[in-house]
Amino acid sequence: MAVRIAMIGGGYVGLVSAACFAEFGLHVNIVETNTNRLNTLKQGQIPIYEPGLDDLVQNHLKTKRLQFFDKIEEAINECEAIFIAVGTPPRNGDGHADLTYVHKAASQIAKHLKQYAVIVTKSTVPIGTSRRIAQILREENPDLDFSVASNPEFLREGEALKDCMKPDRVIIGIEKDKYNQDQRAQEVLSRLYQPLFQQKTPILFMDLESAELAKYASNCFLAMKLSYVNELADLCELTGGNIEDVTKAVGLDHRIGKHFLQPGPGFGGSCFPKDTLALIRIAQETGASTRMVEATAQANDARKANMSGRIINFCGGSVYNKTIAILGLTFKPNTDDMRQSASLPIIHRLIEGGALIKAFDPVANEKAKELLPKEVRYCKDIQSTTSEADALVILTEWNEFRSLSPANLKIWMKRPIVIDFRNMYDPKAMFNQGIQYYSIGRPQF
Ligand code: UDX
């Protein structure tokens, strides 16, 4: 009989993970309680922008390996594993992850589960959450036969299918005491991940707490790397170095690695800002010190806040009544996600300073309207955005911006000023066209 699992939550992580498990040959029941979202999904329409996901979901609606439900009780029958992939947004006020939806899902499972199953946390949750879930399940239904596991997800938006089907590693936390480990959970999860095991992906079993911490540890380490490289880039500007040469030199040391060394306007997205904050709170509560992560988060917040100042300075000290063209609004390319994007504080501040903003993002113009001041004018391409502008600011490195021609900019713009926060262009080519060009951590001509 086909292996069946349930995925509670049809959001980003739930949907991508479910589609990948379906591709691995499993039958996946997805529970989505938001009726609008559920109806959209049932028709094979994907409410998020993720390259390749729509085809995969539509394909497995046809193979019937993906099925959508609105109630947990209808979806968990005959499932060997039930993944909890509901949202854990930062709680208002204190920065802790809000576990309301996770706990609700656990209660519902406790009420309706009939057979043995492994209850697996996929959402990023504070250390101790999987044990808390086990406690909820035991308290609410003392007869329940279950295991708990923690299986954090490392998906990057825009690359999620690749990350899911060819991950660097799979981390699985299971209950362990000093005599024994949960063999049943290990057996079920090994079977679910068999296709990855065959392609020699390291599948690491560990205790629950280590798995939960490993997720924060990875994301915070990457965030730390970015804040560090951003500070080095600023240092290059002040000392005359070139960050590209510095990162190439540093990255070739295999202990450091060449990835994640691209300076920018400050990291954004749904994970790094949330996870750094959550780890800081977790540490504060336990009395441990996470000064490195605190500095990382502070440096990033300050960076995003002062990027508008760089634009204003480069425009001669004021943007009042100036038309500023913005290319890219999302926190990174290949996503329509605007969460914690550097574009938000930058554009708000420029408008406060009297700037007229024309903006273009290849996929997020509509989403941006909900988040940015109504004065922003949205454009449909590079030419209409930059035409008659007093300055151009590059905020996201979308591939379609790479072909931008300095010669055309010179013709279209009122003043040839380009401020490139993603280091997309050759400073010399800009200089040769008579464009005043600022990029991060690289010498100006
Ligand atoms: C991240 C992690 O990479 C993923 O493993 C985790 O599970 C979820 O969080 P994501 O938020 O989708 O994924 O984006 P990522 O590609 O990691 O970029 C995060 C931010 O860092 C973006 O704002 C991006 O612009 C910035 N970044 C990334 C840089 O500024 N420079 C880099 O070299 C890399």
CSV table of C-alpha atoms and ligand atoms in Angstrom, one decimal, residues 153-157 215 219 222 226 259-264 266-272 331-332 397 422, ligand 1:
chain,number,residue,atom,x,y,z
A,153,GLU,CA,13.4,22.8,6.6
A,154,PHE,CA,16.2,24.8,4.9
A,155,LEU,CA,14.4,26.0,1.8
A,156,ARG,CA,15.5,29.2,0.1
A,157,GLU,CA,12.8,31.1,-1.6
A,215,LYS,CA,18.0,25.2,12.2
A,219,ASN,CA,20.4,30.6,9.7
A,222,LEU,CA,24.6,32.8,7.5
A,226,LEU,CA,26.2,38.7,5.8
A,259,HIS,CA,29.1,31.5,-0.8
A,260,PHE,CA,27.1,34.1,1.0
A,261,LEU,CA,29.7,36.8,0.7
A,262,GLN,CA,27.8,39.3,-1.5
A,263,PRO,CA,27.3,42.6,0.2
A,264,GLY,CA,24.0,44.3,-0.1
A,266,GLY,CA,20.9,44.4,4.5
A,267,PHE,CA,19.3,40.9,4.6
A,268,GLY,CA,15.6,40.5,4.6
A,269,GLY,CA,13.0,37.8,4.0
A,270,SER,CA,10.9,35.7,6.4
A,271,CYS,CA,13.7,33.7,8.0
A,272,PHE,CA,16.9,35.6,8.9
A,331,PHE,CA,14.1,41.0,-0.5
A,332,LYS,CA,15.9,39.0,-3.2
A,397,GLU,CA,19.4,41.7,-8.4
A,422,ARG,CA,23.6,44.9,-5.4
B,1,UDX,C1,17.1,31.6,4.1
B,1,UDX,C2,18.1,30.4,4.1
B,1,UDX,O1,19.0,30.5,3.1
B,1,UDX,C3,17.3,29.1,4.1
B,1,UDX,O2,18.2,28.0,4.2
B,1,UDX,C4,16.4,29.1,5.3
B,1,UDX,O3,15.8,27.9,5.5
B,1,UDX,C5,15.4,30.2,5.1
B,1,UDX,O4,16.1,31.4,5.1
B,1,UDX,P1,15.8,32.9,2.2
B,1,UDX,O5,15.3,33.8,3.2
B,1,UDX,O6,14.8,32.4,1.1
B,1,UDX,O7,16.5,31.6,2.8
B,1,UDX,O8,16.9,33.7,1.3
B,1,UDX,P2,18.5,33.7,1.1
B,1,UDX,O9,18.8,33.4,-0.3
B,1,UDX,O10,19.2,32.9,2.2
B,1,UDX,O11,18.7,35.3,1.3
B,1,UDX,C6,18.4,35.9,2.5
B,1,UDX,C7,18.8,37.4,2.5
B,1,UDX,O12,20.2,37.5,2.4
B,1,UDX,C8,18.3,38.1,1.2
B,1,UDX,O13,17.9,39.4,1.6
B,1,UDX,C9,19.5,38.2,0.3
B,1,UDX,O14,19.5,39.4,-0.5
B,1,UDX,C10,20.6,38.3,1.3
B,1,UDX,N1,21.9,37.9,0.8
B,1,UDX,C11,22.1,36.6,0.6
B,1,UDX,C12,22.9,38.8,0.6
B,1,UDX,O15,22.8,40.0,0.9
B,1,UDX,N2,24.2,38.3,0.2
B,1,UDX,C13,24.4,37.0,-0.1
B,1,UDX,O16,25.5,36.7,-0.4
B,1,UDX,C14,23.3,36.1,0.1
